[in-house]
PDB file of C-alpha atoms in Angstrom:
ATOM      1  CA  ALA W 909      -7.251 -29.674  -9.587  1.00 70.00           C
ATOM      2  CA  GLN W 910      -8.808 -26.756  -9.861  1.00 78.00           C
ATOM      3  CA  SER W 911      -9.351 -25.165 -13.258  1.00 87.00           C
ATOM      4  CA  VAL W 912     -12.209 -22.294 -14.418  1.00 92.00           C
ATOM      5  CA  THR W 913     -13.472 -21.599 -18.109  1.00 95.00           C
ATOM      6  CA  GLN W 914     -14.580 -18.335 -19.059  1.00 95.00           C
ATOM      7  CA  LEU W 915     -17.875 -18.653 -21.821  1.00 93.00           C
ATOM      8  CA  GLY W 916     -16.854 -16.100 -24.089  1.00 91.00           C
ATOM      9  CA  SER W 917     -13.562 -14.450 -25.280  1.00 92.00           C
ATOM     10  CA  HIS W 918     -14.971 -11.116 -26.676  1.00 95.00           C
ATOM     11  CA  VAL W 919     -18.475  -9.761 -25.586  1.00 96.00           C
ATOM     12  CA  SER W 920     -19.494  -6.935 -27.102  1.00 97.00           C
ATOM     13  CA  VAL W 921     -21.665  -4.514 -25.039  1.00 97.00           C
ATOM     14  CA  SER W 922     -23.770  -1.044 -25.791  1.00 97.00           C
ATOM     15  CA  GLU W 923     -22.466   1.625 -22.746  1.00 97.00           C
ATOM     16  CA  GLY W 924     -25.797   2.192 -20.379  1.00 97.00           C
ATOM     17  CA  ALA W 925     -26.862  -2.098 -21.136  1.00 97.00           C
ATOM     18  CA  LEU W 926     -26.239  -5.265 -18.576  1.00 97.00           C
ATOM     19  CA  VAL W 927     -22.902  -6.738 -18.172  1.00 97.00           C
ATOM     20  CA  LEU W 928     -22.212 -10.045 -18.071  1.00 97.00           C
ATOM     21  CA  LEU W 929     -19.032 -12.741 -17.540  1.00 98.00           C
ATOM     22  CA  ARG W 930     -19.527 -16.231 -16.931  1.00 97.00           C
ATOM     23  CA  CYS W 931     -16.486 -18.007 -15.277  1.00 97.00           C
ATOM     24  CA  ASN W 932     -17.713 -21.145 -13.936  1.00 96.00           C
ATOM     25  CA  TYR W 933     -15.441 -22.756 -11.560  1.00 93.00           C
ATOM     26  CA  SER W 934     -13.726 -26.779 -10.416  1.00 89.00           C
ATOM     27  CA  SER W 935     -11.679 -27.332  -7.258  1.00 81.00           C
ATOM     28  CA  SER W 936     -12.021 -30.624  -5.195  1.00 75.00           C
ATOM     29  CA  VAL W 937     -11.919 -28.452  -2.146  1.00 76.00           C
ATOM     30  CA  PRO W 938     -13.718 -24.561  -1.099  1.00 77.00           C
ATOM     31  CA  PRO W 939     -12.323 -22.416  -3.256  1.00 84.00           C
ATOM     32  CA  TYR W 940     -11.068 -18.780  -3.460  1.00 88.00           C
ATOM     33  CA  LEU W 941     -11.940 -16.453  -6.181  1.00 91.00           C
ATOM     34  CA  PHE W 942     -11.765 -13.867  -8.402  1.00 93.00           C
ATOM     35  CA  TRP W 943     -11.487 -11.757 -10.842  1.00 96.00           C
ATOM     36  CA  TYR W 944      -9.396  -9.045 -12.278  1.00 96.00           C
ATOM     37  CA  VAL W 945      -9.493  -6.499 -14.902  1.00 96.00           C
ATOM     38  CA  GLN W 946      -6.749  -5.841 -17.961  1.00 94.00           C
ATOM     39  CA  TYR W 947      -7.237  -2.174 -19.438  1.00 93.00           C
ATOM     40  CA  PRO W 948      -5.330  -1.878 -21.941  1.00 88.00           C
ATOM     41  CA  ASN W 949      -0.989  -1.979 -21.660  1.00 84.00           C
ATOM     42  CA  GLN W 950      -1.200  -2.104 -18.236  1.00 87.00           C
ATOM     43  CA  GLY W 951      -0.921  -4.656 -15.397  1.00 89.00           C
ATOM     44  CA  LEU W 952      -3.724  -7.032 -14.207  1.00 93.00           C
ATOM     45  CA  GLN W 953      -6.202  -5.041 -11.224  1.00 93.00           C
ATOM     46  CA  LEU W 954      -7.958  -6.496  -8.619  1.00 93.00           C
ATOM     47  CA  LEU W 955     -11.703  -6.227  -9.311  1.00 95.00           C
ATOM     48  CA  LEU W 956     -13.216  -8.564  -6.519  1.00 94.00           C
ATOM     49  CA  LYS W 957     -12.695 -12.238  -4.914  1.00 90.00           C
ATOM     50  CA  TYR W 958     -15.435 -14.158  -2.876  1.00 90.00           C
ATOM     51  CA  THR W 959     -12.738 -15.544   0.360  1.00 83.00           C
ATOM     52  CA  SER W 960     -16.318 -17.995   2.401  1.00 77.00           C
ATOM     53  CA  ALA W 961     -18.038 -15.098   3.061  1.00 76.00           C
ATOM     54  CA  ALA W 962     -20.728 -13.111   1.697  1.00 84.00           C
ATOM     55  CA  THR W 963     -22.321 -15.423  -1.804  1.00 89.00           C
ATOM     56  CA  LEU W 964     -22.772 -11.903  -2.916  1.00 94.00           C
ATOM     57  CA  VAL W 965     -19.336  -9.812  -3.558  1.00 94.00           C
ATOM     58  CA  LYS W 966     -19.477  -6.146  -4.959  1.00 95.00           C
ATOM     59  CA  GLY W 967     -16.458  -4.687  -5.373  1.00 94.00           C
ATOM     60  CA  ILE W 968     -14.790  -1.329  -8.075  1.00 93.00           C
ATOM     61  CA  ASN W 969     -16.505   0.514 -10.744  1.00 93.00           C
ATOM     62  CA  GLY W 970     -19.857  -1.178  -9.602  1.00 96.00           C
ATOM     63  CA  PHE W 971     -18.855  -4.731  -9.871  1.00 97.00           C
ATOM     64  CA  GLU W 972     -20.196  -7.846  -8.627  1.00 97.00           C
ATOM     65  CA  ALA W 973     -20.174 -11.282  -8.721  1.00 97.00           C
ATOM     66  CA  GLU W 974     -22.607 -14.173  -7.059  1.00 95.00           C
ATOM     67  CA  PHE W 975     -21.111 -17.622  -5.695  1.00 94.00           C
ATOM     68  CA  LYS W 976     -23.142 -20.630  -6.043  1.00 93.00           C
ATOM     69  CA  LYS W 977     -22.104 -23.577  -5.339  1.00 91.00           C
ATOM     70  CA  SER W 978     -24.365 -25.690  -6.982  1.00 91.00           C
ATOM     71  CA  GLU W 979     -23.497 -24.506 -10.144  1.00 93.00           C
ATOM     72  CA  THR W 980     -19.940 -23.800  -8.966  1.00 93.00           C
ATOM     73  CA  SER W 981     -19.886 -20.754 -10.611  1.00 95.00           C
ATOM     74  CA  PHE W 982     -19.496 -16.635  -9.970  1.00 96.00           C
ATOM     75  CA  HIS W 983     -20.462 -14.729 -12.813  1.00 97.00           C
ATOM     76  CA  LEU W 984     -19.261 -10.893 -12.845  1.00 98.00           C
ATOM     77  CA  THR W 985     -22.260  -8.653 -13.363  1.00 98.00           C
ATOM     78  CA  LYS W 986     -22.410  -4.521 -14.215  1.00 97.00           C
ATOM     79  CA  PRO W 987     -26.397  -3.194 -14.132  1.00 97.00           C
ATOM     80  CA  SER W 988     -25.208  -0.282 -16.177  1.00 97.00           C
ATOM     81  CA  ALA W 989     -21.874  -0.581 -19.316  1.00 97.00           C
ATOM     82  CA  HIS W 990     -19.395   2.383 -19.191  1.00 96.00           C
ATOM     83  CA  MET W 991     -17.510   3.147 -21.779  1.00 96.00           C
ATOM     84  CA  SER W 992     -14.602   2.715 -19.504  1.00 95.00           C
ATOM     85  CA  ASP W 993     -14.670  -0.258 -18.519  1.00 96.00           C
ATOM     86  CA  ALA W 994     -14.166  -1.626 -21.664  1.00 96.00           C
ATOM     87  CA  ALA W 995     -10.992  -4.127 -21.384  1.00 97.00           C
ATOM     88  CA  GLU W 996     -10.528  -7.344 -20.582  1.00 96.00           C
ATOM     89  CA  TYR W 997     -12.007  -9.748 -18.043  1.00 97.00           C
ATOM     90  CA  PHE W 998     -10.250 -12.558 -15.599  1.00 95.00           C
ATOM     91  CA  CYS W 999     -11.104 -15.195 -14.054  1.00 96.00           C
ATOM     92  CA  ALA W1000      -9.413 -17.010 -11.380  1.00 92.00           C
ATOM     93  CA  VAL W1001      -9.971 -20.093  -8.561  1.00 89.00           C
ATOM     94  CA  SER W1002      -6.981 -20.726  -5.743  1.00 84.00           C
ATOM     95  CA  GLU W1003      -8.295 -23.291  -3.485  1.00 73.00           C
ATOM     96  CA  SER W1004      -7.835 -22.827   0.647  1.00 60.00           C
ATOM     97  CA  ASP W1005      -5.277 -25.647   1.051  1.00 60.00           C
ATOM     98  CA  SER W1006      -3.086 -23.968  -1.882  1.00 59.00           C
ATOM     99  CA  TRP W1007      -1.441 -20.645  -1.131  1.00 60.00           C
ATOM    100  CA  GLY W1008      -0.399 -18.886  -4.256  1.00 64.00           C
ATOM    101  CA  LYS W1009      -1.995 -20.630  -6.678  1.00 74.00           C
ATOM    102  CA  LEU W1010      -3.802 -18.989  -8.659  1.00 83.00           C
ATOM    103  CA  GLN W1011      -5.487 -21.156 -11.778  1.00 88.00           C
ATOM    104  CA  PHE W1012      -7.343 -17.822 -14.319  1.00 91.00           C
ATOM    105  CA  GLY W1013      -9.184 -18.407 -17.195  1.00 93.00           C
ATOM    106  CA  ALA W1014      -8.246 -17.867 -20.805  1.00 93.00           C
ATOM    107  CA  GLY W1015      -9.728 -14.238 -20.508  1.00 95.00           C
ATOM    108  CA  THR W1016     -13.213 -12.177 -22.638  1.00 96.00           C
ATOM    109  CA  GLN W1017     -12.665  -9.316 -24.158  1.00 96.00           C
ATOM    110  CA  VAL W1018     -15.293  -6.515 -23.392  1.00 97.00           C
ATOM    111  CA  VAL W1019     -16.148  -3.915 -26.006  1.00 97.00           C
ATOM    112  CA  VAL W1020     -18.898  -1.154 -25.228  1.00 97.00           C
ATOM    113  CA  THR W1021     -20.261   0.744 -27.538  1.00 96.00           C
ATOM    114  CA  PRO W1022     -21.642   4.015 -27.562  1.00 94.00           C
TER     115      PRO W1022
ATOM    116  CA  GLU J1161       3.309   3.642  -3.345  1.00 84.00           C
ATOM    117  CA  ALA J1162       2.693   0.530  -3.432  1.00 83.00           C
ATOM    118  CA  GLN J1163       3.612  -1.301  -6.308  1.00 92.00           C
ATOM    119  CA  VAL J1164       5.365  -4.363  -8.450  1.00 96.00           C
ATOM    120  CA  THR J1165       7.929  -2.872 -10.902  1.00 96.00           C
ATOM    121  CA  GLN J1166       9.089  -5.329 -13.770  1.00 97.00           C
ATOM    122  CA  ASN J1167      12.393  -3.895 -16.186  1.00 97.00           C
ATOM    123  CA  PRO J1168      11.981  -3.597 -19.383  1.00 97.00           C
ATOM    124  CA  ARG J1169       9.148  -2.998 -20.313  1.00 95.00           C
ATOM    125  CA  TYR J1170       9.621  -3.942 -24.114  1.00 96.00           C
ATOM    126  CA  LEU J1171      12.078  -6.546 -24.996  1.00 97.00           C
ATOM    127  CA  ILE J1172      13.707  -7.790 -28.092  1.00 97.00           C
ATOM    128  CA  THR J1173      16.138 -10.588 -28.247  1.00 96.00           C
ATOM    129  CA  VAL J1174      17.239 -13.721 -30.555  1.00 97.00           C
ATOM    130  CA  THR J1175      17.536 -17.100 -29.441  1.00 97.00           C
ATOM    131  CA  GLY J1176      20.121 -18.199 -27.719  1.00 96.00           C
ATOM    132  CA  LYS J1177      21.324 -14.646 -26.151  1.00 97.00           C
ATOM    133  CA  LYS J1178      20.693 -15.027 -22.208  1.00 97.00           C
ATOM    134  CA  LEU J1179      17.963 -12.811 -20.831  1.00 97.00           C
ATOM    135  CA  THR J1180      16.611 -11.342 -17.066  1.00 98.00           C
ATOM    136  CA  VAL J1181      13.424  -9.358 -16.549  1.00 98.00           C
ATOM    137  CA  THR J1182      13.718  -8.038 -13.364  1.00 98.00           C
ATOM    138  CA  CYS J1183      10.424  -8.109 -10.875  1.00 98.00           C
ATOM    139  CA  SER J1184      11.375  -5.978  -7.455  1.00 98.00           C
ATOM    140  CA  GLN J1185       7.889  -4.467  -5.280  1.00 97.00           C
ATOM    141  CA  ASN J1186       7.981  -2.431  -2.215  1.00 95.00           C
ATOM    142  CA  MET J1187       5.067  -3.796   0.059  1.00 93.00           C
ATOM    143  CA  ASN J1188       7.649  -6.274   2.021  1.00 92.00           C
ATOM    144  CA  HIS J1189       5.600  -9.352   0.503  1.00 91.00           C
ATOM    145  CA  GLU J1190       6.685 -12.504   0.631  1.00 89.00           C
ATOM    146  CA  TYR J1191       5.128 -14.323  -1.632  1.00 89.00           C
ATOM    147  CA  MET J1192       6.218 -13.222  -4.730  1.00 92.00           C
ATOM    148  CA  SER J1193       4.781 -14.968  -8.747  1.00 93.00           C
ATOM    149  CA  TRP J1194       5.733 -15.144 -12.458  1.00 96.00           C
ATOM    150  CA  TYR J1195       3.537 -15.380 -15.566  1.00 96.00           C
ATOM    151  CA  ARG J1196       3.186 -16.091 -19.423  1.00 97.00           C
ATOM    152  CA  GLN J1197       0.000 -14.615 -21.174  1.00 95.00           C
ATOM    153  CA  ASP J1198      -0.705 -15.731 -24.742  1.00 94.00           C
ATOM    154  CA  PRO J1199      -4.168 -15.382 -26.178  1.00 89.00           C
ATOM    155  CA  GLY J1200      -6.895 -17.884 -24.866  1.00 87.00           C
ATOM    156  CA  LEU J1201      -4.711 -19.154 -22.347  1.00 90.00           C
ATOM    157  CA  GLY J1202      -5.491 -16.270 -20.312  1.00 89.00           C
ATOM    158  CA  LEU J1203      -1.764 -16.513 -17.671  1.00 92.00           C
ATOM    159  CA  ARG J1204      -0.368 -19.257 -16.925  1.00 94.00           C
ATOM    160  CA  GLN J1205       2.289 -19.455 -13.663  1.00 92.00           C
ATOM    161  CA  ILE J1206       5.705 -20.027 -14.689  1.00 96.00           C
ATOM    162  CA  TYR J1207       7.572 -20.763 -10.882  1.00 95.00           C
ATOM    163  CA  TYR J1208       6.653 -18.950  -7.827  1.00 91.00           C
ATOM    164  CA  SER J1209       8.293 -17.892  -4.445  1.00 92.00           C
ATOM    165  CA  MET J1210       7.079 -18.108  -0.724  1.00 87.00           C
ATOM    166  CA  ASN J1211       9.713 -16.619   0.671  1.00 89.00           C
ATOM    167  CA  VAL J1212      13.791 -15.982   0.661  1.00 92.00           C
ATOM    168  CA  GLU J1213      15.742 -18.268  -1.085  1.00 92.00           C
ATOM    169  CA  VAL J1214      11.997 -20.970  -1.264  1.00 90.00           C
ATOM    170  CA  THR J1215      11.551 -20.964  -5.027  1.00 93.00           C
ATOM    171  CA  ASP J1216       9.100 -24.108  -6.903  1.00 90.00           C
ATOM    172  CA  LYS J1217       8.039 -24.767 -10.232  1.00 92.00           C
ATOM    173  CA  GLY J1218       4.109 -23.304 -11.410  1.00 90.00           C
ATOM    174  CA  ASP J1219       2.313 -24.829 -14.532  1.00 90.00           C
ATOM    175  CA  VAL J1220       4.618 -23.537 -17.063  1.00 95.00           C
ATOM    176  CA  PRO J1221       8.360 -23.540 -15.688  1.00 96.00           C
ATOM    177  CA  GLU J1222      11.173 -24.700 -18.676  1.00 97.00           C
ATOM    178  CA  GLY J1223      13.298 -23.093 -19.809  1.00 97.00           C
ATOM    179  CA  TYR J1224      13.286 -20.697 -17.214  1.00 98.00           C
ATOM    180  CA  LYS J1225      15.207 -19.667 -13.660  1.00 98.00           C
ATOM    181  CA  VAL J1226      14.431 -18.073 -11.029  1.00 97.00           C
ATOM    182  CA  SER J1227      15.796 -17.042  -8.121  1.00 95.00           C
ATOM    183  CA  ARG J1228      14.467 -15.233  -4.793  1.00 96.00           C
ATOM    184  CA  LYS J1229      17.790 -13.665  -2.648  1.00 97.00           C
ATOM    185  CA  GLU J1230      16.495 -10.909  -1.036  1.00 96.00           C
ATOM    186  CA  LYS J1231      12.775  -9.998   0.022  1.00 95.00           C
ATOM    187  CA  ARG J1232      11.750  -7.494  -2.424  1.00 97.00           C
ATOM    188  CA  ASN J1233      13.031  -8.953  -5.384  1.00 97.00           C
ATOM    189  CA  PHE J1234      12.426 -12.203  -8.218  1.00 98.00           C
ATOM    190  CA  PRO J1235      14.077 -11.899 -11.245  1.00 98.00           C
ATOM    191  CA  LEU J1236      13.080 -13.946 -14.394  1.00 98.00           C
ATOM    192  CA  ILE J1237      16.460 -15.693 -16.581  1.00 98.00           C
ATOM    193  CA  LEU J1238      15.162 -17.069 -19.679  1.00 97.00           C
ATOM    194  CA  GLU J1239      19.198 -19.005 -20.744  1.00 96.00           C
ATOM    195  CA  SER J1240      18.657 -19.419 -23.676  1.00 97.00           C
ATOM    196  CA  PRO J1241      15.837 -18.294 -24.835  1.00 97.00           C
ATOM    197  CA  SER J1242      12.975 -19.579 -28.456  1.00 97.00           C
ATOM    198  CA  PRO J1243      10.947 -17.980 -30.067  1.00 97.00           C
ATOM    199  CA  ASN J1244       8.457 -20.032 -28.480  1.00 97.00           C
ATOM    200  CA  GLN J1245       9.217 -17.617 -25.477  1.00 98.00           C
ATOM    201  CA  THR J1246       7.653 -14.414 -26.513  1.00 98.00           C
ATOM    202  CA  SER J1247       4.612 -13.427 -24.492  1.00 97.00           C
ATOM    203  CA  LEU J1248       4.203 -10.844 -22.623  1.00 96.00           C
ATOM    204  CA  TYR J1249       5.206 -11.824 -18.699  1.00 97.00           C
ATOM    205  CA  PHE J1250       3.684 -10.461 -15.423  1.00 96.00           C
ATOM    206  CA  CYS J1251       4.832 -10.194 -11.757  1.00 96.00           C
ATOM    207  CA  ALA J1252       3.353 -10.177  -9.239  1.00 94.00           C
ATOM    208  CA  SER J1253       3.392 -10.445  -4.854  1.00 92.00           C
ATOM    209  CA  SER J1254       1.372 -10.786  -2.620  1.00 88.00           C
ATOM    210  CA  ALA J1255       1.058 -11.453   1.821  1.00 84.00           C
ATOM    211  CA  SER J1256       1.892 -14.684   3.316  1.00 71.00           C
ATOM    212  CA  GLY J1257      -1.460 -16.262   4.555  1.00 64.00           C
ATOM    213  CA  THR J1258      -2.330 -19.839   5.117  1.00 58.00           C
ATOM    214  CA  SER J1259      -4.762 -20.399   2.242  1.00 59.00           C
ATOM    215  CA  GLY J1260      -5.544 -19.254  -1.559  1.00 61.00           C
ATOM    216  CA  SER J1261      -7.544 -16.078  -0.430  1.00 66.00           C
ATOM    217  CA  MET J1262      -4.060 -13.433  -0.382  1.00 77.00           C
ATOM    218  CA  THR J1263      -5.004 -10.691  -3.083  1.00 83.00           C
ATOM    219  CA  GLN J1264      -1.579 -11.066  -5.843  1.00 87.00           C
ATOM    220  CA  TYR J1265      -0.228  -7.602  -6.648  1.00 91.00           C
ATOM    221  CA  PHE J1266       0.343  -7.676 -10.170  1.00 93.00           C
ATOM    222  CA  GLY J1267       3.729  -5.609 -12.517  1.00 95.00           C
ATOM    223  CA  PRO J1268       2.927  -3.693 -15.826  1.00 93.00           C
ATOM    224  CA  GLY J1269       3.848  -5.739 -17.979  1.00 95.00           C
ATOM    225  CA  THR J1270       6.956  -7.159 -20.187  1.00 97.00           C
ATOM    226  CA  ARG J1271       6.515  -7.370 -23.470  1.00 96.00           C
ATOM    227  CA  LEU J1272       8.949 -10.491 -24.714  1.00 98.00           C
ATOM    228  CA  LEU J1273      10.040 -11.096 -28.810  1.00 98.00           C
ATOM    229  CA  VAL J1274      12.270 -13.878 -29.557  1.00 97.00           C
ATOM    230  CA  LEU J1275      13.744 -13.845 -33.592  1.00 96.00           C
TER     231      LEU J1275
END
């Protein structure tokens, strides 16, 4: 069975500082991993996904994530936070043999301070 | 514009009064799914459908029904809503594939309050 743990339900970062959101997964088969972002009063939008090609994945809005199998992690980073990055971020895992079955983490709310 | 639409966006109802939340996608996707989002729990899958007339339970199907009579539509039905179904609901769709790598596209959400 697959599961996702996001460390920290709330993260506060200063504008211009590094954004680091942590995600650890468990999966019995090779996983596919996703980061989604949810802006206030909107649906979820895909930031990036890992599908067993490159372990360092670049996404939209300057975000990237690195798949580390040995650590079962898929942490999301952005070098310099912008006010527009304030949102809720969800990590999700899907197993290679379970088409469409996405398991989401609990989410991390990001606040960006001037 | 490629999109997933949901209606209504906001709904207040009373316990036991049947309701339907509609979901429609214009991307010709085979796969559609319903999630509910609750604080601290992330998104949990209610039901999903891999194609017309093919549906299956997700993680929290109790109290919900779905149908998939047309490819583009996937309505969520609450036959007798209860207050514990107060939540934010999302519909999603994705193209077909042989693995779990397909990106899911989400609707804007429906906020439901059951009194």
